[in-house]
Coordinates of C-alpha atoms in Angstrom, one line a residue:
M15 CA 0.5 -20.7 4.9
I16 CA -3.3 -19.6 5.0
S17 CA -2.8 -17.7 7.8
I18 CA 0.3 -15.7 6.6
I19 CA -1.5 -14.9 3.6
V20 CA -4.7 -13.6 5.6
G21 CA -2.6 -11.9 7.5
T22 CA -0.7 -10.2 4.7
V23 CA -3.4 -9.0 2.4
I24 CA -5.8 -8.2 5.2
G25 CA -4.9 -4.2 5.9
S26 CA -5.8 -0.5 6.6
G27 CA -8.1 -0.5 3.2
I28 CA -11.2 -2.3 4.3
F29 CA -11.7 0.5 7.0
V30 CA -10.7 3.4 4.9
K31 CA -12.2 3.1 1.7
N32 CA -16.1 2.2 2.2
Q33 CA -16.9 5.8 2.0
S34 CA -15.3 6.3 -0.8
L35 CA -16.6 3.4 -2.8
M36 CA -20.5 4.8 -2.0
R37 CA -19.3 8.0 -3.0
G38 CA -18.2 6.8 -6.5
T39 CA -21.0 4.5 -6.8
D40 CA -24.3 5.7 -5.1
S41 CA -24.9 1.8 -4.8
S42 CA -24.0 -0.8 -2.3
L43 CA -24.9 -3.4 -5.0
L44 CA -22.1 -1.7 -7.5
C45 CA -19.5 -2.1 -4.3
I46 CA -20.3 -5.8 -3.6
I47 CA -19.7 -6.3 -7.1
G48 CA -16.7 -4.5 -7.3
W49 CA -15.5 -6.6 -4.0
I50 CA -15.9 -9.8 -6.1
I51 CA -14.5 -8.7 -9.5
A52 CA -11.7 -7.4 -7.4
G53 CA -11.1 -10.8 -5.3
L54 CA -11.4 -12.7 -8.7
V55 CA -8.3 -10.3 -10.1
V56 CA -6.0 -10.6 -7.5
L57 CA -6.7 -14.4 -7.0
S58 CA -5.8 -14.3 -11.1
M59 CA -2.7 -12.8 -10.1
M60 CA -1.5 -14.7 -7.4
L61 CA -2.0 -17.9 -9.4
A62 CA -0.1 -16.2 -12.2
F63 CA 2.8 -15.3 -10.0
V64 CA 2.7 -18.7 -8.5
E65 CA 4.3 -19.9 -11.7
I66 CA 6.7 -16.4 -12.1
S67 CA 7.9 -17.5 -8.5
S68 CA 9.0 -20.5 -9.2
M69 CA 11.8 -19.1 -11.6
S70 CA 13.4 -18.3 -7.9
K71 CA 12.6 -21.6 -6.1
I72 CA 14.6 -23.3 -9.4
K73 CA 17.4 -21.0 -9.4
G74 CA 17.6 -21.1 -5.5
E75 CA 17.1 -17.4 -5.4
Q76 CA 15.2 -15.2 -2.8
G77 CA 11.2 -14.6 -4.4
T78 CA 11.4 -11.1 -4.6
F79 CA 9.7 -8.8 -7.5
K80 CA 12.9 -7.0 -8.3
N81 CA 14.6 -10.7 -9.5
W82 CA 11.0 -11.5 -11.5
S83 CA 11.3 -8.4 -13.0
N84 CA 15.3 -8.6 -13.9
Y85 CA 14.5 -12.1 -15.8
L86 CA 11.5 -11.4 -17.4
L87 CA 11.8 -7.1 -18.6
G88 CA 15.3 -7.0 -18.4
P89 CA 17.9 -5.6 -15.9
K90 CA 17.1 -1.9 -16.8
T91 CA 13.2 -2.1 -16.6
S92 CA 14.0 -4.0 -13.2
I93 CA 16.2 -1.3 -11.8
F94 CA 13.4 1.8 -12.9
I95 CA 10.6 -0.9 -10.9
G96 CA 12.8 -1.3 -7.9
G97 CA 13.5 2.9 -7.9
Y98 CA 9.5 3.3 -8.5
F99 CA 8.8 0.9 -5.3
T100 CA 11.8 2.2 -3.1
F101 CA 11.6 6.3 -3.9
V102 CA 7.7 6.7 -5.3
Y103 CA 5.3 3.9 -3.6
F104 CA 6.6 3.2 -0.1
P105 CA 7.2 7.1 1.1
L106 CA 3.2 7.7 -0.3
V107 CA 2.2 4.7 1.5
L108 CA 3.6 5.6 4.4
G109 CA 2.7 9.2 4.2
S110 CA -1.5 8.1 3.1
E111 CA -1.1 5.4 5.9
T112 CA -0.6 7.8 8.6
I113 CA -3.1 10.5 7.2
F114 CA -5.8 7.5 7.2
A115 CA -5.0 6.8 10.6
T116 CA -5.1 10.5 12.0
Q117 CA -8.3 10.7 9.8
E118 CA -10.0 8.0 12.1
I119 CA -9.3 9.7 15.2
F120 CA -10.2 13.1 14.2
G121 CA -13.4 11.7 12.7
L122 CA -15.0 11.1 16.0
N123 CA -15.8 14.8 16.6
K124 CA -18.1 15.6 13.2
D125 CA -18.5 19.6 14.5
I126 CA -14.6 20.3 14.0
D127 CA -13.8 23.2 12.3
W128 CA -12.4 22.0 8.9
F129 CA -8.8 24.5 9.1
V130 CA -8.4 22.6 12.7
L131 CA -9.3 19.3 11.1
W132 CA -6.6 19.8 8.1
I133 CA -4.0 20.9 11.0
G134 CA -4.6 18.1 13.4
I135 CA -4.4 15.4 10.7
T136 CA -0.8 16.9 9.4
L137 CA 0.7 17.4 12.8
F138 CA -0.4 14.3 13.8
S139 CA 1.2 12.4 10.7
V140 CA 3.9 13.9 11.0
V141 CA 4.3 12.7 15.3
I142 CA 3.2 9.5 14.3
I143 CA 5.7 8.7 11.3
S144 CA 8.4 10.2 13.2
I145 CA 7.6 7.4 16.1
A146 CA 7.4 4.9 13.7
F147 CA 10.5 5.4 12.5
L148 CA 12.5 6.0 15.4
I149 CA 11.5 3.1 17.1
N150 CA 12.2 0.6 13.6
T151 CA 15.3 2.2 13.0
R152 CA 16.8 2.4 16.4
W153 CA 15.7 -0.7 18.2
K154 CA 14.1 -4.3 16.5
K155 CA 12.1 -5.9 19.4
P156 CA 9.6 -3.1 20.0
G157 CA 8.9 -2.9 16.3
Q158 CA 8.3 -6.5 15.9
V159 CA 6.2 -6.7 18.8
I160 CA 4.0 -4.1 17.3
S161 CA 3.5 -5.9 14.3
A162 CA 2.8 -9.1 15.6
S163 CA 0.1 -7.5 17.9
G164 CA -1.0 -5.4 14.9
I165 CA -2.9 -8.8 13.4
F166 CA -5.2 -9.5 16.3
V167 CA -5.8 -5.9 16.8
K168 CA -7.4 -5.4 13.3
L169 CA -9.4 -8.6 13.4
I170 CA -11.5 -7.3 16.4
P171 CA -13.5 -4.5 14.7
L172 CA -13.3 -6.1 11.4
F173 CA -15.7 -9.3 13.0
S174 CA -17.5 -7.0 15.3
V175 CA -19.2 -5.5 13.0
I176 CA -19.7 -8.3 10.7
S177 CA -21.2 -10.5 13.8
I178 CA -23.7 -7.4 14.4
G179 CA -24.6 -7.8 10.6
F180 CA -25.4 -11.5 10.7
L181 CA -27.8 -10.7 13.8
V182 CA -29.7 -8.5 12.2
V183 CA -30.2 -10.3 9.0
V184 CA -31.0 -13.8 11.4
G185 CA -33.8 -11.0 12.9
I186 CA -32.8 -9.6 16.1
S187 CA -33.3 -6.0 16.3
I188 CA -30.5 -3.5 16.6
S189 CA -31.0 0.2 17.2
D190 CA -32.8 1.5 14.0
I191 CA -31.4 -0.5 11.4
D192 CA -33.4 -1.3 8.1
I193 CA -31.6 -3.9 5.7
N194 CA -34.1 -3.0 2.7
H195 CA -32.3 0.0 1.6
V196 CA -29.1 -2.5 0.6
F197 CA -31.2 -5.1 -1.2
D198 CA -34.4 -3.3 -2.9
P199 CA -33.6 -0.9 -5.6
N200 CA -36.9 0.6 -5.2
D201 CA -36.9 1.5 -1.7
P202 CA -39.1 4.4 -1.6
I203 CA -37.3 5.5 1.6
N204 CA -33.6 5.3 1.1
K205 CA -33.7 5.1 -2.5
G206 CA -30.4 6.1 -3.9
I207 CA -28.1 3.5 -2.1
N208 CA -28.9 0.9 -4.3
N209 CA -29.7 1.5 -7.7
G210 CA -29.5 -1.8 -9.5
F211 CA -27.1 -2.3 -12.0
N212 CA -27.3 -1.6 -15.7
F213 CA -24.4 -1.4 -18.7
G214 CA -23.6 2.2 -17.6
S215 CA -22.8 1.0 -14.3
F216 CA -19.7 -0.5 -15.7
G217 CA -17.7 2.4 -15.6
N218 CA -18.7 3.4 -12.0
I219 CA -17.3 -0.4 -11.0
L220 CA -13.7 0.5 -13.0
I221 CA -13.5 3.9 -10.9
I222 CA -13.9 2.3 -7.7
L223 CA -11.6 -0.7 -8.4
P224 CA -8.5 1.0 -7.2
G225 CA -9.7 1.8 -4.4
I226 CA -10.7 -1.7 -3.6
L227 CA -7.8 -3.2 -4.8
F228 CA -5.9 -0.8 -2.4
A229 CA -7.5 -3.4 0.3
F230 CA -5.7 -6.1 -1.3
D231 CA -2.3 -5.1 -2.2
G232 CA 0.4 -6.7 -0.4
F233 CA -0.1 -10.1 -2.0
L234 CA 3.1 -10.2 -3.2
Y235 CA 4.8 -10.3 0.0
A236 CA 2.7 -13.5 0.9
N237 CA 3.4 -14.4 -2.7
S238 CA 7.4 -14.8 -2.0
M239 CA 6.2 -17.4 0.4
S240 CA 5.8 -19.7 -1.9
N241 CA 9.1 -21.4 -2.2
E242 CA 9.0 -22.3 1.8
T243 CA 6.0 -25.5 0.9
K244 CA 7.1 -28.9 1.0
K245 CA 4.6 -29.9 -1.5
K246 CA 3.8 -28.2 -4.9
N247 CA -0.1 -27.5 -4.6
T248 CA 0.4 -26.4 -1.0
F249 CA 0.4 -22.8 -1.8
K250 CA -1.2 -22.7 -4.7
N251 CA -4.8 -24.4 -2.6
A252 CA -3.7 -21.9 0.2
I253 CA -3.9 -19.1 -2.2
I254 CA -7.4 -20.5 -3.4
I255 CA -8.7 -20.6 0.0
S256 CA -7.4 -17.5 1.4
M257 CA -8.6 -15.2 -1.5
V258 CA -12.2 -16.6 -1.0
L259 CA -12.1 -16.1 2.8
I260 CA -10.5 -12.7 2.3
T261 CA -13.1 -11.2 -0.4
L262 CA -15.6 -12.9 1.9
I263 CA -14.5 -11.4 5.2
Y264 CA -14.3 -7.7 2.9
I265 CA -17.7 -8.2 1.2
L266 CA -19.9 -9.2 4.6
F267 CA -17.6 -6.2 6.0
S268 CA -18.9 -3.8 3.6
L269 CA -22.2 -5.0 3.3
T270 CA -23.0 -5.0 7.0
S271 CA -21.4 -1.4 7.1
Y272 CA -24.0 -0.5 4.7
M273 CA -26.7 -2.1 6.1
I274 CA -25.6 -0.3 9.3
A275 CA -25.1 3.2 8.1
D276 CA -27.7 5.7 8.5
V277 CA -29.1 7.0 4.8
E278 CA -29.7 10.6 5.1
H279 CA -30.0 13.4 2.5
D280 CA -28.9 16.7 2.4
S281 CA -30.9 19.8 1.1
D282 CA -30.6 18.6 -2.3
G283 CA -31.5 15.3 -1.9
N284 CA -27.7 14.3 -2.0
I285 CA -26.6 11.3 0.2
I286 CA -24.5 12.2 2.9
Y287 CA -21.5 10.0 2.6
D288 CA -20.4 10.9 6.1
N289 CA -22.6 8.2 7.8
F290 CA -20.5 5.7 5.6
G291 CA -17.5 6.2 7.3
I292 CA -16.3 3.7 9.8
T293 CA -16.2 5.9 12.6
E294 CA -19.8 7.0 12.1
I295 CA -20.7 3.2 11.4
L296 CA -19.1 1.9 15.0
K297 CA -20.9 5.1 16.7
R298 CA -24.3 4.2 15.8
V299 CA -24.4 0.4 16.3
F300 CA -22.1 0.4 20.0
G301 CA -22.8 3.6 21.1
K302 CA -20.5 6.5 21.9
V303 CA -17.9 4.6 24.2
I304 CA -17.7 1.6 22.6
G305 CA -17.7 2.8 19.3
T306 CA -14.6 5.1 20.1
I307 CA -13.0 2.5 21.8
M308 CA -13.3 0.3 17.9
T309 CA -12.0 3.5 16.5
V310 CA -9.1 3.4 18.2
L311 CA -8.5 0.2 17.5
I312 CA -8.9 0.9 13.7
F313 CA -6.6 3.5 14.7
I314 CA -3.7 1.0 16.1
S315 CA -4.6 -1.2 13.1
I316 CA -3.4 1.0 10.4
I317 CA -0.3 2.4 12.4
V318 CA 1.1 -1.6 12.9
V319 CA 0.5 -1.1 8.7
A320 CA 2.4 2.0 8.8
F321 CA 5.2 0.1 11.1
N322 CA 5.5 -2.8 9.0
Y323 CA 6.0 -0.3 5.7
V324 CA 8.6 1.5 7.8
T325 CA 10.4 -1.5 8.1
I326 CA 9.9 -2.7 4.7
S327 CA 11.1 0.4 3.2
M328 CA 14.5 0.7 5.2
W329 CA 15.6 -2.5 4.0
A330 CA 14.3 -1.9 0.1
M331 CA 16.7 1.5 0.3
A332 CA 19.5 -0.7 1.9
D333 CA 19.0 -3.4 -0.7
F334 CA 19.0 -1.0 -3.4
S335 CA 22.4 0.5 -2.1
E336 CA 23.9 -2.9 -2.1
T337 CA 23.1 -3.9 -5.1
D338 CA 24.9 -0.9 -6.6
N339 CA 21.8 0.6 -8.0
L340 CA 23.0 3.7 -5.9
K341 CA 26.0 4.2 -6.1
D342 CA 26.5 5.4 -2.4
V343 CA 30.4 5.4 -2.4
N344 CA 30.6 5.5 1.3
G345 CA 28.0 2.8 1.8
T346 CA 26.1 5.2 3.9
F347 CA 22.8 3.2 3.6
I348 CA 24.2 -0.5 4.3
K349 CA 26.0 0.5 7.3
R350 CA 24.4 -1.5 10.4
N351 CA 23.8 0.2 13.6
K352 CA 24.3 -2.0 17.1
C353 CA 20.8 -3.3 16.4
G354 CA 21.8 -4.8 13.2
N355 CA 19.3 -2.1 10.9
P356 CA 20.7 0.2 8.4
E357 CA 19.5 3.4 10.4
K358 CA 20.6 5.8 7.6
A359 CA 18.8 4.0 4.9
G360 CA 16.1 4.6 7.4
M361 CA 16.0 8.4 8.3
R362 CA 16.7 8.9 4.2
M363 CA 13.3 6.8 4.0
F364 CA 12.0 9.1 6.9
V365 CA 12.5 12.2 4.9
F366 CA 10.6 11.2 2.1
A367 CA 7.8 9.5 4.1
L368 CA 7.7 13.4 5.6
I369 CA 7.5 15.0 1.8
S370 CA 5.3 12.9 0.8
I371 CA 2.8 13.8 3.5
F372 CA 3.3 17.2 3.2
V373 CA 2.6 16.7 -0.5
F374 CA -0.9 14.7 0.1
R375 CA -1.8 17.8 2.6
I376 CA -0.9 20.4 0.3
G377 CA -3.4 18.7 -2.1
D378 CA -5.7 18.3 0.5
L379 CA -5.7 21.8 1.5
I380 CA -5.7 23.2 -1.7
L381 CA -9.0 21.4 -2.5
L382 CA -10.6 22.0 0.7
L383 CA -10.0 26.1 -0.2
S384 CA -11.3 25.0 -3.4
I385 CA -14.5 24.0 -1.8
V386 CA -15.1 26.2 1.2
F387 CA -14.6 29.5 -1.0
G388 CA -15.5 28.4 -4.4
K389 CA -19.1 27.0 -3.2
G390 CA -19.6 29.2 -0.4
G391 CA -19.2 26.3 1.9
T392 CA -20.7 22.7 1.9
N393 CA -22.6 20.0 3.5
N394 CA -19.5 17.1 3.1
I395 CA -16.7 19.3 3.8
S396 CA -15.4 16.3 6.3
L397 CA -15.0 14.3 3.0
Y398 CA -12.5 16.2 1.3
S399 CA -10.6 16.4 4.5
A400 CA -8.0 13.8 2.8
S401 CA -9.8 13.3 -0.4
I402 CA -6.5 14.0 -2.5
T403 CA -4.7 11.6 -0.1
S404 CA -7.3 9.1 -1.0
Y405 CA -7.2 9.6 -4.9
G406 CA -3.3 9.4 -4.3
S407 CA -3.7 6.0 -3.3
D408 CA -6.1 5.0 -5.7
L409 CA -3.3 6.2 -8.1
Y410 CA -0.3 4.2 -6.5
T411 CA -2.2 1.1 -6.5
A412 CA -2.9 1.1 -10.0
T413 CA 0.3 2.1 -11.0
N414 CA 1.0 -0.9 -8.5
F415 CA -1.3 -3.6 -10.5
A416 CA -0.3 -2.1 -13.9
L417 CA 3.6 -3.0 -12.9
Y418 CA 2.3 -6.8 -11.7
A419 CA 0.1 -7.1 -15.1
L420 CA 3.7 -5.9 -16.7
I421 CA 5.6 -8.9 -15.2
I422 CA 2.8 -11.2 -16.1
I423 CA 2.8 -10.0 -19.6
G424 CA 6.6 -10.8 -19.2
A425 CA 6.0 -14.3 -18.1
L426 CA 3.1 -14.9 -20.9
K427 CA 6.1 -14.1 -23.5
N428 CA 8.2 -16.7 -21.3
R429 CA 5.7 -19.6 -21.7
L430 CA 6.6 -18.9 -26.0
T431 CA 10.6 -17.8 -26.0
K432 CA 11.0 -20.4 -22.7
D433 CA 13.9 -18.6 -21.7
Y434 CA 13.2 -19.2 -18.0
E435 CA 12.7 -22.5 -16.8
V436 CA 9.4 -22.1 -14.5
E437 CA 7.2 -25.0 -13.0
K438 CA 4.0 -24.7 -15.2
V439 CA 0.4 -23.6 -13.5
R440 CA -2.6 -25.0 -15.0
G441 CA -4.9 -21.9 -16.4
F442 CA -1.6 -19.9 -16.1
W443 CA -3.0 -18.3 -19.7
F444 CA -6.5 -17.2 -18.2
F445 CA -5.4 -15.9 -14.9
S446 CA -2.6 -13.9 -17.0
I447 CA -4.7 -12.6 -20.0
L448 CA -7.6 -11.7 -17.5
S449 CA -5.7 -9.6 -14.8
S450 CA -3.8 -7.7 -17.3
L451 CA -6.9 -7.1 -19.4
V452 CA -8.7 -5.6 -16.2
M453 CA -6.1 -3.6 -15.3
V454 CA -5.7 -2.1 -18.9
F455 CA -9.6 -1.3 -18.5
V456 CA -9.4 0.3 -14.9
V457 CA -6.2 2.5 -15.8
G458 CA -7.8 3.8 -19.4
Y459 CA -11.2 4.5 -17.4
M460 CA -9.3 6.7 -14.7
M461 CA -7.8 8.9 -17.1
Y462 CA -10.9 9.4 -19.0
D463 CA -13.2 10.1 -15.8
I464 CA -11.1 12.9 -14.9
I465 CA -11.0 14.4 -18.3
D466 CA -14.6 14.2 -18.6
A467 CA -15.4 15.6 -15.5
I468 CA -13.5 18.6 -16.5
V469 CA -14.8 19.3 -20.0
E470 CA -18.2 18.4 -19.3
P471 CA -19.0 21.8 -17.7
F472 CA -18.1 23.6 -21.0
F473 CA -20.6 21.6 -22.9
T474 CA -24.0 21.3 -20.4
S475 CA -25.6 23.4 -18.5
S476 CA -24.7 22.0 -15.3
G477 CA -21.9 24.8 -14.9
I478 CA -19.1 24.3 -12.4
G479 CA -19.6 22.3 -9.4
E480 CA -17.8 20.0 -6.9
S481 CA -17.0 17.4 -9.3
F482 CA -15.4 19.9 -11.7
I483 CA -13.4 21.8 -8.8
V484 CA -12.3 17.8 -7.8
S485 CA -11.1 16.7 -10.7
I486 CA -8.9 20.1 -11.6
N487 CA -7.0 18.7 -8.2
K488 CA -7.1 15.4 -9.4
I489 CA -5.2 16.5 -12.5
V490 CA -2.5 18.8 -10.3
F491 CA -1.6 15.6 -8.4
L492 CA -1.9 13.3 -11.2
I493 CA 1.0 15.6 -12.5
I494 CA 2.9 15.6 -9.5
Y495 CA 2.8 12.2 -9.4
I496 CA 4.2 11.8 -13.0
G497 CA 6.8 14.0 -12.2
M498 CA 8.2 12.1 -9.6
I499 CA 7.9 8.9 -11.5
V500 CA 9.7 10.6 -14.3
W501 CA 12.8 11.9 -11.8
I502 CA 13.0 8.7 -10.6
F503 CA 13.2 7.2 -14.4
L504 CA 15.6 9.9 -15.5
F505 CA 18.3 9.4 -12.4
L506 CA 18.3 6.3 -12.5
S507 CA 18.9 6.3 -16.4
K508 CA 21.2 8.4 -16.5
D509 CA 25.3 7.4 -16.3
K510 CA 27.1 6.9 -13.2
K511 CA 30.3 7.2 -12.3
E512 CA 32.3 4.1 -12.0
L513 CA 34.1 3.9 -8.3
T514 CA 37.7 3.7 -8.3
K515 CA 39.7 1.0 -7.2
D516 CA 39.6 2.4 -3.5
E517 CA 36.1 3.3 -3.5
K518 CA 35.3 -0.3 -5.1
E519 CA 37.5 -1.7 -2.0
Y520 CA 35.6 0.2 0.6
K521 CA 32.1 -0.3 -0.5
D522 CA 32.9 -4.2 -0.8
L523 CA 34.2 -4.1 3.0
I524 CA 30.8 -2.4 3.8
K525 CA 28.8 -4.9 1.9
F526 CA 30.5 -7.6 3.5
A527 CA 29.7 -6.3 6.8
Y528 CA 25.9 -5.8 5.6
L529 CA 25.8 -9.2 4.3
N530 CA 26.9 -10.9 7.6
H531 CA 25.2 -8.8 10.0
V532 CA 28.3 -6.7 11.4
P533 CA 27.5 -3.5 13.0
F534 CA 29.8 -0.7 11.6
D535 CA 30.6 0.5 14.8
E536 CA 32.6 -2.6 15.2
Y537 CA 35.0 -2.0 12.8
S538 CA 34.7 1.8 11.7
D539 CA 37.7 2.7 13.2
Y540 CA 39.4 0.4 10.9
A541 CA 37.6 1.3 7.8
I542 CA 39.6 4.1 6.0
K543 CA 38.9 4.8 2.3
G544 CA 42.4 4.1 0.4
N545 CA 44.5 2.3 2.6
S546 CA 44.5 -1.0 1.6
K547 CA 46.6 -2.2 4.9
K548 CA 43.8 -0.7 7.4
I549 CA 41.1 -2.3 5.0
K550 CA 42.3 -5.7 5.5
E551 CA 42.7 -5.2 9.4
A552 CA 39.0 -4.4 9.0
N553 CA 38.2 -7.3 7.0
K554 CA 40.3 -9.4 9.4
K555 CA 38.2 -8.0 12.5
I556 CA 34.7 -8.4 10.2
E557 CA 35.4 -12.3 10.0
N558 CA 36.5 -12.4 13.9
Y559 CA 33.6 -10.8 14.8
K560 CA 31.4 -13.3 12.7
N561 CA 33.3 -16.4 14.1
T562 CA 33.0 -15.2 17.8
N563 CA 28.9 -14.4 17.4
S564 CA 28.3 -17.9 16.1
T565 CA 25.4 -19.9 17.2
S566 CA 27.1 -21.3 20.3
N567 CA 27.8 -18.0 21.2
V568 CA 24.4 -16.3 20.1
K569 CA 23.1 -15.2 23.8
K570 CA 26.7 -13.3 24.3

């Protein structure tokens, strides 16, 4: 259970967020404090969801976010949340993961022109997402092999960097690494990487928390395994051990990255954040050749995350149709192909993922143009090659955790009303209130920070600088993001015409095949709408298919 939780939660976030965390705080100490707080928040949420998921165990149902929200927040809210994850979150996470992956590869060349960088990342992202959907929709085994291998691939660079940090701490000299700047706020040479901590630093921690939580997102997939344990406390103990282990790994990796990073300042005395990217850190400590190999491994590990989300999104789309939350009269999104996948659902999600990539890349391009032509160039232009994408990932991560908190609030209400039976978890009130309050502060401060950066130039003599330009672009993307959520809400809220008798009979036929893993090709010639005799023949053929493909004939 520990290996499942650790393997599920540790993804791409630890590799792609460290640079932005340092840029948001200018302090290694605040980044480490952020990792600790995030670990405590996620641990609290997971323990709260142990009680929530027990509802499914008691009812004998599958433990899913949609089922929990249906009971605790009502069916309409549940449909909206399911729609958000299917049509907003999954496409955005697919788009951002592929962009992050290609950014690591193109980051190997620091001297690349900004426009060539933008074009390259965009094209490679489209190619990667196309291949991922092709493989995962048309076949099963290749995708499974890729997913399984990714668990080991991502651990190689992760523990290699941590090992280097251990060697440096025990006194073994590697390159020209000086660890004083990480621990000493008054280090005169590299002043700025550790500013210490004061009350005003709390806002900086809130700003970076969504980026840190991005590295923890996915824990609910591990929570769905809670019903599989034989002993009551097994999963709870596994959660505590796993989250302490994951948080420790993240802290060690982050700390080592900051120790290894070559701290440089530009002509204005600002830190050059490029050096805090994982690609530059790997090249510095391992050399160009091995560092490049390590970067490729990170690229592969992020791609594997994208592959996993392709599969999850495809089935989310199919399940949304199967539960009739999507009209889908012809059962298009639940028709299985010969390998048993809902291929049409996968193709529709592919279209949404492509749209997300272009939304992100257009946002990144506008920001790049604003910086280059608005300020006459910048020394840190590569920082903005996927800046809006990174901000977008922070947005949907904050939204996800806000929805998790909403479910937890529903569970708190259930504690009072006792509408649904649960297995009570000791400390539930504390875990629930702590995690929910933190998310209220995080979401509120994100909004405040953007507005403050826009208003400040008009009340100070600092003038319109990069922070103002970045904030304006973030506001535009935020409006687009909110628009997507509103569109989903309106789309799912509008009254849908009831299926006719023939349409319902036909859809039930497709559902029968979907739930019994029957490829549509096996009976498509018989599935004719409006002809009950033919539909009965199709049903009979499906039953025969099911019987002849029983466990005894599985090889055939």
